[in-house]
Amino acid sequence: MSKISLFTGLMLCASVIFIACEKKDDAVSEPARLLVANAVITPPASSTAPPTVGPSIDVRWNGQFIIPNVIYGAPSVTTGSPFTALGNAATPQSLFAGSYANVRPGAFGLNFAISGQGGANGLTVYDRTTSFLPGRSYTAIAFDFVPLYRVHIMEDDLSAPPAGKIKVRFIHAVPQAIFQGLGIPRRDTVDVTGFGGLSTAPLNNTALYTSRTFGDAFQNPALTRFAVIDSGSYRFGLRVAGTPGLSPATGALGLFPATGNPIRLQQGRIYTIIARMHPTTTTVTNLGQPGVTIIQHN
């Protein structure tokens, strides 16, 4: 082999190696994406008082301030202004379009801090090393009581559902400990039902999820998988597990939305339903009434 041929061969090999490395670097540098939701509540101040909503939180990743002011019951917003309210008792808001923050992939510190206490330097309430893979999307839901912040991190399958369908999952974030000592029946286990959908085959109190308990998806990742159902206009019900659930006497805990038009869930969209305490609850006698947050992921 001549020197020129040998040189040409070496250059060709070097080019192949360079291109392969460049593609590998591109894959590694592709960001991960993170959406955050806040379902942490403040415990009752006394046995005659209801719980209240938890404080809003700021989010840092690898020491960088990435998401501001995630209020109770709402998801993060990374473009435009964060959500500031959930509506009121007459017109509560349930459906929120969340948005993801791009984050550096790898194993770094995920930090939640109380908002309004020095911006990105507020009081830390959660700080754990977490791993995110490049090109993947994740949702982190803060739940439980102040000051016990537990964070449920789920990888989101954002592949499109079939035509005419939606993807939906359910997270139970109503702490049952709030019922202790208040003389109110515990509702540890619930069924989630649907009303509506396609007009040709509407659901009528049909169970979408059965026997769900507080924080169960935190313990069992299989429960974070999305189910595929028809698109359409829905009301969602929560009932004591195994009961008919059409009235309070038969186990109904809540219907969302309770009044007005049902929620339109559009085909091709992906949603997470979070059961939480209703922020407008003002008396202990109404303590058992939950609320819901529905996050649209795409």
CSV table of N, CA, C and O in Angstrom, one decimal, residues 183-278:
chain,number,residue,atom,x,y,z
A,183,GLY,N,-63.8,13.2,63.6
A,183,GLY,CA,-65.1,12.6,63.5
A,183,GLY,C,-65.7,12.4,62.1
A,183,GLY,O,-66.9,12.4,61.9
A,184,ILE,N,-64.8,12.4,61.1
A,184,ILE,CA,-65.3,12.4,59.7
A,184,ILE,C,-64.8,11.0,59.1
A,184,ILE,O,-63.7,10.6,59.3
A,185,PRO,N,-65.7,10.3,58.4
A,185,PRO,CA,-65.4,9.0,57.9
A,185,PRO,C,-64.2,9.1,57.0
A,185,PRO,O,-64.1,10.0,56.2
A,186,ARG,N,-63.2,8.2,57.1
A,186,ARG,CA,-62.1,8.2,56.3
A,186,ARG,C,-62.5,7.7,54.9
A,186,ARG,O,-63.4,6.8,54.8
A,187,ARG,N,-61.8,8.2,53.9
A,187,ARG,CA,-62.1,7.7,52.5
A,187,ARG,C,-60.7,7.3,51.9
A,187,ARG,O,-60.2,7.9,51.0
A,188,ASP,N,-60.2,6.3,52.4
A,188,ASP,CA,-58.8,5.9,52.0
A,188,ASP,C,-58.8,5.4,50.6
A,188,ASP,O,-57.8,5.6,49.9
A,189,THR,N,-59.8,4.7,50.2
A,189,THR,CA,-59.8,4.0,48.9
A,189,THR,C,-60.9,4.5,48.0
A,189,THR,O,-62.1,4.5,48.4
A,190,VAL,N,-60.6,5.0,46.8
A,190,VAL,CA,-61.6,5.6,45.9
A,190,VAL,C,-61.6,4.9,44.6
A,190,VAL,O,-60.6,4.3,44.1
A,191,ASP,N,-62.7,5.0,43.9
A,191,ASP,CA,-62.8,4.7,42.5
A,191,ASP,C,-62.9,6.0,41.7
A,191,ASP,O,-63.6,7.0,42.2
A,192,VAL,N,-62.4,6.1,40.5
A,192,VAL,CA,-62.5,7.3,39.7
A,192,VAL,C,-63.4,6.9,38.5
A,192,VAL,O,-63.1,5.9,37.8
A,193,THR,N,-64.4,7.7,38.3
A,193,THR,CA,-65.4,7.3,37.3
A,193,THR,C,-65.5,8.4,36.2
A,193,THR,O,-65.1,9.6,36.5
A,194,GLY,N,-66.0,8.1,35.1
A,194,GLY,CA,-66.2,9.0,34.0
A,194,GLY,C,-67.6,9.1,33.6
A,194,GLY,O,-68.4,8.1,33.6
A,195,PHE,N,-68.0,10.3,33.2
A,195,PHE,CA,-69.4,10.6,32.7
A,195,PHE,C,-69.2,11.3,31.4
A,195,PHE,O,-68.6,12.4,31.3
A,196,GLY,N,-69.7,10.8,30.3
A,196,GLY,CA,-69.6,11.5,29.0
A,196,GLY,C,-68.7,10.8,28.0
A,196,GLY,O,-68.5,9.6,28.0
A,197,GLY,N,-68.0,11.6,27.2
A,197,GLY,CA,-67.1,11.1,26.2
A,197,GLY,C,-67.9,11.2,24.9
A,197,GLY,O,-68.6,12.1,24.6
A,198,LEU,N,-67.6,10.2,24.0
A,198,LEU,CA,-68.3,10.2,22.7
A,198,LEU,C,-69.8,10.0,22.9
A,198,LEU,O,-70.3,9.2,23.6
A,199,SER,N,-70.6,10.8,22.1
A,199,SER,CA,-72.0,10.7,22.2
A,199,SER,C,-72.6,9.4,21.8
A,199,SER,O,-73.7,9.0,22.2
A,200,THR,N,-71.8,8.6,21.0
A,200,THR,CA,-72.3,7.3,20.5
A,200,THR,C,-72.2,6.3,21.6
A,200,THR,O,-72.9,5.3,21.5
A,201,ALA,N,-71.3,6.5,22.5
A,201,ALA,CA,-71.1,5.5,23.6
A,201,ALA,C,-70.6,6.2,24.8
A,201,ALA,O,-69.5,6.0,25.3
A,202,PRO,N,-71.4,7.0,25.4
A,202,PRO,CA,-71.0,7.8,26.6
A,202,PRO,C,-70.8,6.9,27.8
A,202,PRO,O,-71.5,5.9,28.0
A,203,LEU,N,-69.9,7.4,28.6
A,203,LEU,CA,-69.7,6.7,29.9
A,203,LEU,C,-70.7,7.2,30.9
A,203,LEU,O,-71.1,8.4,30.9
A,204,ASN,N,-71.2,6.4,31.8
A,204,ASN,CA,-72.2,6.8,32.8
A,204,ASN,C,-71.7,6.2,34.2
A,204,ASN,O,-72.1,5.1,34.5
A,205,ASN,N,-70.9,7.0,34.9
A,205,ASN,CA,-70.4,6.5,36.2
A,205,ASN,C,-69.5,5.3,36.0
A,205,ASN,O,-69.5,4.4,36.8
A,206,THR,N,-68.9,5.2,34.8
A,206,THR,CA,-68.0,4.0,34.5
A,206,THR,C,-66.7,4.2,35.2
A,206,THR,O,-66.0,5.2,35.1
A,207,ALA,N,-66.2,3.1,35.9
A,207,ALA,CA,-65.0,3.2,36.6
A,207,ALA,C,-63.8,3.2,35.6
A,207,ALA,O,-63.7,2.3,34.8
A,208,LEU,N,-63.0,4.2,35.7
A,208,LEU,CA,-61.8,4.3,34.9
A,208,LEU,C,-60.6,3.8,35.7
A,208,LEU,O,-59.7,3.2,35.2
A,209,TYR,N,-60.6,4.0,37.0
A,209,TYR,CA,-59.6,3.5,38.0
A,209,TYR,C,-60.3,3.0,39.2
A,209,TYR,O,-61.2,3.7,39.7
A,210,THR,N,-59.9,1.9,39.7
A,210,THR,CA,-60.5,1.3,40.9
A,210,THR,C,-59.5,1.2,42.1
A,210,THR,O,-58.3,0.9,41.8
A,211,SER,N,-60.1,1.3,43.3
A,211,SER,CA,-59.3,1.0,44.5
A,211,SER,C,-58.0,1.8,44.6
A,211,SER,O,-57.0,1.2,44.8
A,212,ARG,N,-58.1,3.1,44.3
A,212,ARG,CA,-56.9,3.9,44.4
A,212,ARG,C,-56.7,4.5,45.8
A,212,ARG,O,-57.7,5.0,46.4
A,213,THR,N,-55.5,4.6,46.3
A,213,THR,CA,-55.3,5.1,47.6
A,213,THR,C,-54.3,6.3,47.6
A,213,THR,O,-53.5,6.4,46.6
A,214,PHE,N,-54.2,7.0,48.7
A,214,PHE,CA,-53.3,8.2,48.7
A,214,PHE,C,-51.9,7.7,48.5
A,214,PHE,O,-51.3,6.8,49.2
A,215,GLY,N,-51.2,8.4,47.5
A,215,GLY,CA,-49.8,8.1,47.2
A,215,GLY,C,-49.5,6.7,46.7
A,215,GLY,O,-48.3,6.4,46.6
A,216,ASP,N,-50.5,6.0,46.2
A,216,ASP,CA,-50.2,4.6,45.7
A,216,ASP,C,-49.3,4.6,44.5
A,216,ASP,O,-48.5,3.7,44.4
A,217,ALA,N,-49.5,5.6,43.6
A,217,ALA,CA,-48.6,5.6,42.4
A,217,ALA,C,-47.1,5.9,42.8
A,217,ALA,O,-46.2,5.6,42.1
A,218,PHE,N,-47.0,6.6,44.0
A,218,PHE,CA,-45.6,6.9,44.5
A,218,PHE,C,-44.9,5.5,44.8
A,218,PHE,O,-43.7,5.4,44.7
A,219,GLN,N,-45.7,4.6,45.3
A,219,GLN,CA,-45.2,3.3,45.7
A,219,GLN,C,-45.1,2.3,44.5
A,219,GLN,O,-44.3,1.4,44.5
A,220,ASN,N,-46.0,2.5,43.5
A,220,ASN,CA,-46.2,1.5,42.5
A,220,ASN,C,-46.1,2.3,41.1
A,220,ASN,O,-47.1,2.8,40.6
A,221,PRO,N,-45.0,2.3,40.5
A,221,PRO,CA,-44.8,3.0,39.2
A,221,PRO,C,-45.8,2.6,38.1
A,221,PRO,O,-46.1,3.4,37.2
A,222,ALA,N,-46.3,1.4,38.2
A,222,ALA,CA,-47.2,0.9,37.1
A,222,ALA,C,-48.5,1.7,37.1
A,222,ALA,O,-49.1,1.8,36.1
A,223,LEU,N,-48.8,2.3,38.2
A,223,LEU,CA,-50.0,3.1,38.3
A,223,LEU,C,-49.9,4.5,37.6
A,223,LEU,O,-50.8,5.3,37.6
A,224,THR,N,-48.7,4.8,37.2
A,224,THR,CA,-48.4,6.1,36.5
A,224,THR,C,-48.6,6.0,35.0
A,224,THR,O,-48.5,7.0,34.3
A,225,ARG,N,-48.9,4.8,34.5
A,225,ARG,CA,-49.1,4.6,33.1
A,225,ARG,C,-50.4,5.3,32.6
A,225,ARG,O,-51.4,5.3,33.3
A,226,PHE,N,-50.4,5.8,31.4
A,226,PHE,CA,-51.5,6.4,30.8
A,226,PHE,C,-52.5,5.4,30.3
A,226,PHE,O,-52.1,4.4,29.7
A,227,ALA,N,-53.8,5.6,30.6
A,227,ALA,CA,-54.8,4.8,29.9
A,227,ALA,C,-55.3,5.5,28.7
A,227,ALA,O,-55.3,6.8,28.6
A,228,VAL,N,-55.8,4.8,27.7
A,228,VAL,CA,-56.3,5.4,26.5
A,228,VAL,C,-57.9,5.3,26.5
A,228,VAL,O,-58.4,4.2,26.7
A,229,ILE,N,-58.5,6.4,26.4
A,229,ILE,CA,-60.0,6.5,26.4
A,229,ILE,C,-60.4,7.4,25.2
A,229,ILE,O,-59.6,8.1,24.6
A,230,ASP,N,-61.7,7.4,24.9
A,230,ASP,CA,-62.3,8.3,23.9
A,230,ASP,C,-62.1,9.7,24.3
A,230,ASP,O,-62.2,10.1,25.5
A,231,SER,N,-61.9,10.6,23.3
A,231,SER,CA,-61.9,12.0,23.5
A,231,SER,C,-63.4,12.4,23.7
A,231,SER,O,-64.3,11.7,23.5
A,232,GLY,N,-63.6,13.7,24.1
A,232,GLY,CA,-64.9,14.2,24.3
A,232,GLY,C,-65.1,15.0,25.5
A,232,GLY,O,-64.1,15.5,26.1
A,233,SER,N,-66.3,15.4,25.9
A,233,SER,CA,-66.6,16.2,27.0
A,233,SER,C,-66.9,15.3,28.2
A,233,SER,O,-67.8,14.5,28.2
A,234,TYR,N,-66.2,15.6,29.3
A,234,TYR,CA,-66.3,14.7,30.5
A,234,TYR,C,-66.6,15.4,31.8
A,234,TYR,O,-66.3,16.6,32.0
A,235,ARG,N,-67.3,14.7,32.7
A,235,ARG,CA,-67.2,15.0,34.1
A,235,ARG,C,-66.6,13.7,34.7
A,235,ARG,O,-66.8,12.6,34.3
A,236,PHE,N,-65.8,14.0,35.8
A,236,PHE,CA,-65.1,12.9,36.5
A,236,PHE,C,-65.7,12.8,37.9
A,236,PHE,O,-65.9,13.9,38.6
A,237,GLY,N,-65.9,11.6,38.4
A,237,GLY,CA,-66.4,11.4,39.7
A,237,GLY,C,-65.4,10.7,40.6
A,237,GLY,O,-64.6,9.9,40.1
A,238,LEU,N,-65.4,11.0,41.9
A,238,LEU,CA,-64.7,10.2,42.9
A,238,LEU,C,-65.7,9.6,43.8
A,238,LEU,O,-66.6,10.3,44.3
A,239,ARG,N,-65.6,8.4,44.1
A,239,ARG,CA,-66.5,7.7,45.0
A,239,ARG,C,-65.8,6.7,45.9
A,239,ARG,O,-64.6,6.3,45.6
A,240,VAL,N,-66.3,6.4,47.1
A,240,VAL,CA,-65.8,5.4,47.9
A,240,VAL,C,-65.7,4.1,47.1
A,240,VAL,O,-66.7,3.7,46.5
A,241,ALA,N,-64.6,3.4,47.1
A,241,ALA,CA,-64.3,2.3,46.3
A,241,ALA,C,-65.4,1.2,46.5
A,241,ALA,O,-65.8,0.9,47.7
A,242,GLY,N,-65.9,0.7,45.4
A,242,GLY,CA,-66.9,-0.4,45.5
A,242,GLY,C,-68.3,0.0,45.7
A,242,GLY,O,-69.2,-0.9,45.8
A,243,THR,N,-68.6,1.3,45.8
A,243,THR,CA,-70.0,1.8,46.0
A,243,THR,C,-70.5,2.3,44.7
A,243,THR,O,-69.8,2.6,43.7
A,244,PRO,N,-71.9,2.4,44.6
A,244,PRO,CA,-72.5,3.0,43.4
A,244,PRO,C,-72.0,4.4,43.1
A,244,PRO,O,-71.8,4.8,42.0
A,245,GLY,N,-71.9,5.2,44.2
A,245,GLY,CA,-71.3,6.5,44.1
A,245,GLY,C,-72.1,7.6,43.3
A,245,GLY,O,-71.5,8.6,42.8
A,246,LEU,N,-73.4,7.5,43.2
A,246,LEU,CA,-74.2,8.5,42.5
A,246,LEU,C,-74.8,9.6,43.4
A,246,LEU,O,-75.3,10.6,43.0
A,247,SER,N,-74.7,9.3,44.7
A,247,SER,CA,-75.1,10.3,45.7
A,247,SER,C,-74.3,10.2,46.9
A,247,SER,O,-73.6,9.2,47.1
A,248,PRO,N,-74.2,11.2,47.8
A,248,PRO,CA,-73.5,11.1,49.0
A,248,PRO,C,-73.8,9.9,49.9
A,248,PRO,O,-73.0,9.3,50.5
A,249,ALA,N,-75.1,9.5,49.8
A,249,ALA,CA,-75.6,8.4,50.6
A,249,ALA,C,-75.0,7.1,50.1
A,249,ALA,O,-74.9,6.1,50.8
A,250,THR,N,-74.7,7.0,48.8
A,250,THR,CA,-74.1,5.8,48.2
A,250,THR,C,-72.7,5.9,47.9
A,250,THR,O,-72.2,5.1,47.1
A,251,GLY,N,-72.0,6.8,48.5
A,251,GLY,CA,-70.5,6.8,48.4
A,251,GLY,C,-69.9,7.9,47.6
A,251,GLY,O,-68.7,8.0,47.5
A,252,ALA,N,-70.7,8.8,46.9
A,252,ALA,CA,-70.1,9.8,46.1
A,252,ALA,C,-69.3,10.8,46.9
A,252,ALA,O,-69.7,11.3,48.0
A,253,LEU,N,-68.1,11.2,46.5
A,253,LEU,CA,-67.2,12.2,47.1
A,253,LEU,C,-67.2,13.5,46.4
A,253,LEU,O,-67.0,14.5,47.0
A,254,GLY,N,-67.4,13.4,45.1
A,254,GLY,CA,-67.4,14.7,44.3
A,254,GLY,C,-67.5,14.4,42.8
A,254,GLY,O,-67.2,13.3,42.4
A,255,LEU,N,-68.0,15.4,42.1
A,255,LEU,CA,-68.2,15.3,40.7
A,255,LEU,C,-67.6,16.6,40.1
A,255,LEU,O,-67.8,17.7,40.6
A,256,PHE,N,-66.7,16.4,39.1
A,256,PHE,CA,-66.0,17.6,38.6
A,256,PHE,C,-66.1,17.7,37.1
A,256,PHE,O,-65.7,16.7,36.4
A,257,PRO,N,-66.4,18.8,36.6
A,257,PRO,CA,-67.0,20.0,37.3
A,257,PRO,C,-68.4,19.7,37.8
A,257,PRO,O,-69.1,18.9,37.2
A,258,ALA,N,-68.7,20.2,39.0
A,258,ALA,CA,-70.0,19.9,39.6
A,258,ALA,C,-71.2,20.6,38.9
A,258,ALA,O,-72.3,20.1,38.8
A,259,THR,N,-70.9,21.8,38.4
A,259,THR,CA,-71.9,22.6,37.6
A,259,THR,C,-71.3,23.1,36.3
A,259,THR,O,-70.1,23.0,36.1
A,260,GLY,N,-72.2,23.6,35.5
A,260,GLY,CA,-71.7,24.2,34.2
A,260,GLY,C,-71.4,23.1,33.2
A,260,GLY,O,-71.8,21.9,33.3
A,261,ASN,N,-70.6,23.5,32.2
A,261,ASN,CA,-70.3,22.6,31.1
A,261,ASN,C,-69.2,21.6,31.6
A,261,ASN,O,-68.4,21.9,32.4
A,262,PRO,N,-69.3,20.4,31.0
A,262,PRO,CA,-68.2,19.4,31.3
A,262,PRO,C,-66.9,19.9,30.7
A,262,PRO,O,-66.9,20.8,29.9
A,263,ILE,N,-65.9,19.2,31.0
A,263,ILE,CA,-64.5,19.5,30.5
A,263,ILE,C,-64.3,18.9,29.2
A,263,ILE,O,-64.5,17.6,29.1
A,264,ARG,N,-63.9,19.7,28.2
A,264,ARG,CA,-63.6,19.1,26.9
A,264,ARG,C,-62.2,18.6,26.8
A,264,ARG,O,-61.2,19.4,27.0
A,265,LEU,N,-62.0,17.3,26.6
A,265,LEU,CA,-60.7,16.7,26.5
A,265,LEU,C,-60.5,16.4,25.0
A,265,LEU,O,-61.2,15.5,24.5
A,266,GLN,N,-59.6,17.0,24.4
A,266,GLN,CA,-59.4,17.0,22.9
A,266,GLN,C,-58.6,15.8,22.5
A,266,GLN,O,-57.6,15.4,23.1
A,267,GLN,N,-59.0,15.2,21.4
A,267,GLN,CA,-58.3,14.1,20.8
A,267,GLN,C,-56.9,14.4,20.5
A,267,GLN,O,-56.5,15.5,20.2
A,268,GLY,N,-56.0,13.4,20.8
A,268,GLY,CA,-54.6,13.6,20.6
A,268,GLY,C,-53.9,14.2,21.8
A,268,GLY,O,-52.7,14.2,21.8
A,269,ARG,N,-54.7,14.6,22.8
A,269,ARG,CA,-54.0,15.2,24.0
A,269,ARG,C,-53.7,14.2,25.1
A,269,ARG,O,-54.3,13.1,25.1
A,270,ILE,N,-52.9,14.6,26.0
A,270,ILE,CA,-52.4,13.7,27.1
A,270,ILE,C,-52.6,14.5,28.4
A,270,ILE,O,-52.2,15.6,28.5
A,271,TYR,N,-53.3,13.8,29.4
A,271,TYR,CA,-53.7,14.5,30.6
A,271,TYR,C,-53.3,13.7,31.8
A,271,TYR,O,-53.2,12.4,31.8
A,272,THR,N,-53.0,14.4,32.9
A,272,THR,CA,-52.9,13.8,34.3
A,272,THR,C,-54.0,14.4,35.2
A,272,THR,O,-54.1,15.7,35.3
A,273,ILE,N,-54.8,13.6,35.8
A,273,ILE,CA,-55.8,14.0,36.8
A,273,ILE,C,-55.2,13.8,38.2
A,273,ILE,O,-54.8,12.7,38.6
A,274,ILE,N,-55.2,14.9,39.0
A,274,ILE,CA,-54.7,14.8,40.4
A,274,ILE,C,-55.9,15.1,41.3
A,274,ILE,O,-56.5,16.2,41.2
A,275,ALA,N,-56.2,14.2,42.2
A,275,ALA,CA,-57.2,14.4,43.2
A,275,ALA,C,-56.5,15.1,44.4
A,275,ALA,O,-55.4,14.7,44.8
A,276,ARG,N,-57.0,16.2,44.8
A,276,ARG,CA,-56.4,17.0,45.9
A,276,ARG,C,-57.5,17.6,46.8
A,276,ARG,O,-58.7,17.5,46.5
A,277,MET,N,-57.1,18.3,47.9
A,277,MET,CA,-58.1,19.0,48.7
A,277,MET,C,-58.6,20.2,48.0
A,277,MET,O,-57.9,20.9,47.2
A,278,HIS,N,-59.9,20.5,48.2
A,278,HIS,CA,-60.5,21.7,47.5
A,278,HIS,C,-60.0,22.9,48.2
A,278,HIS,O,-60.1,23.0,49.5
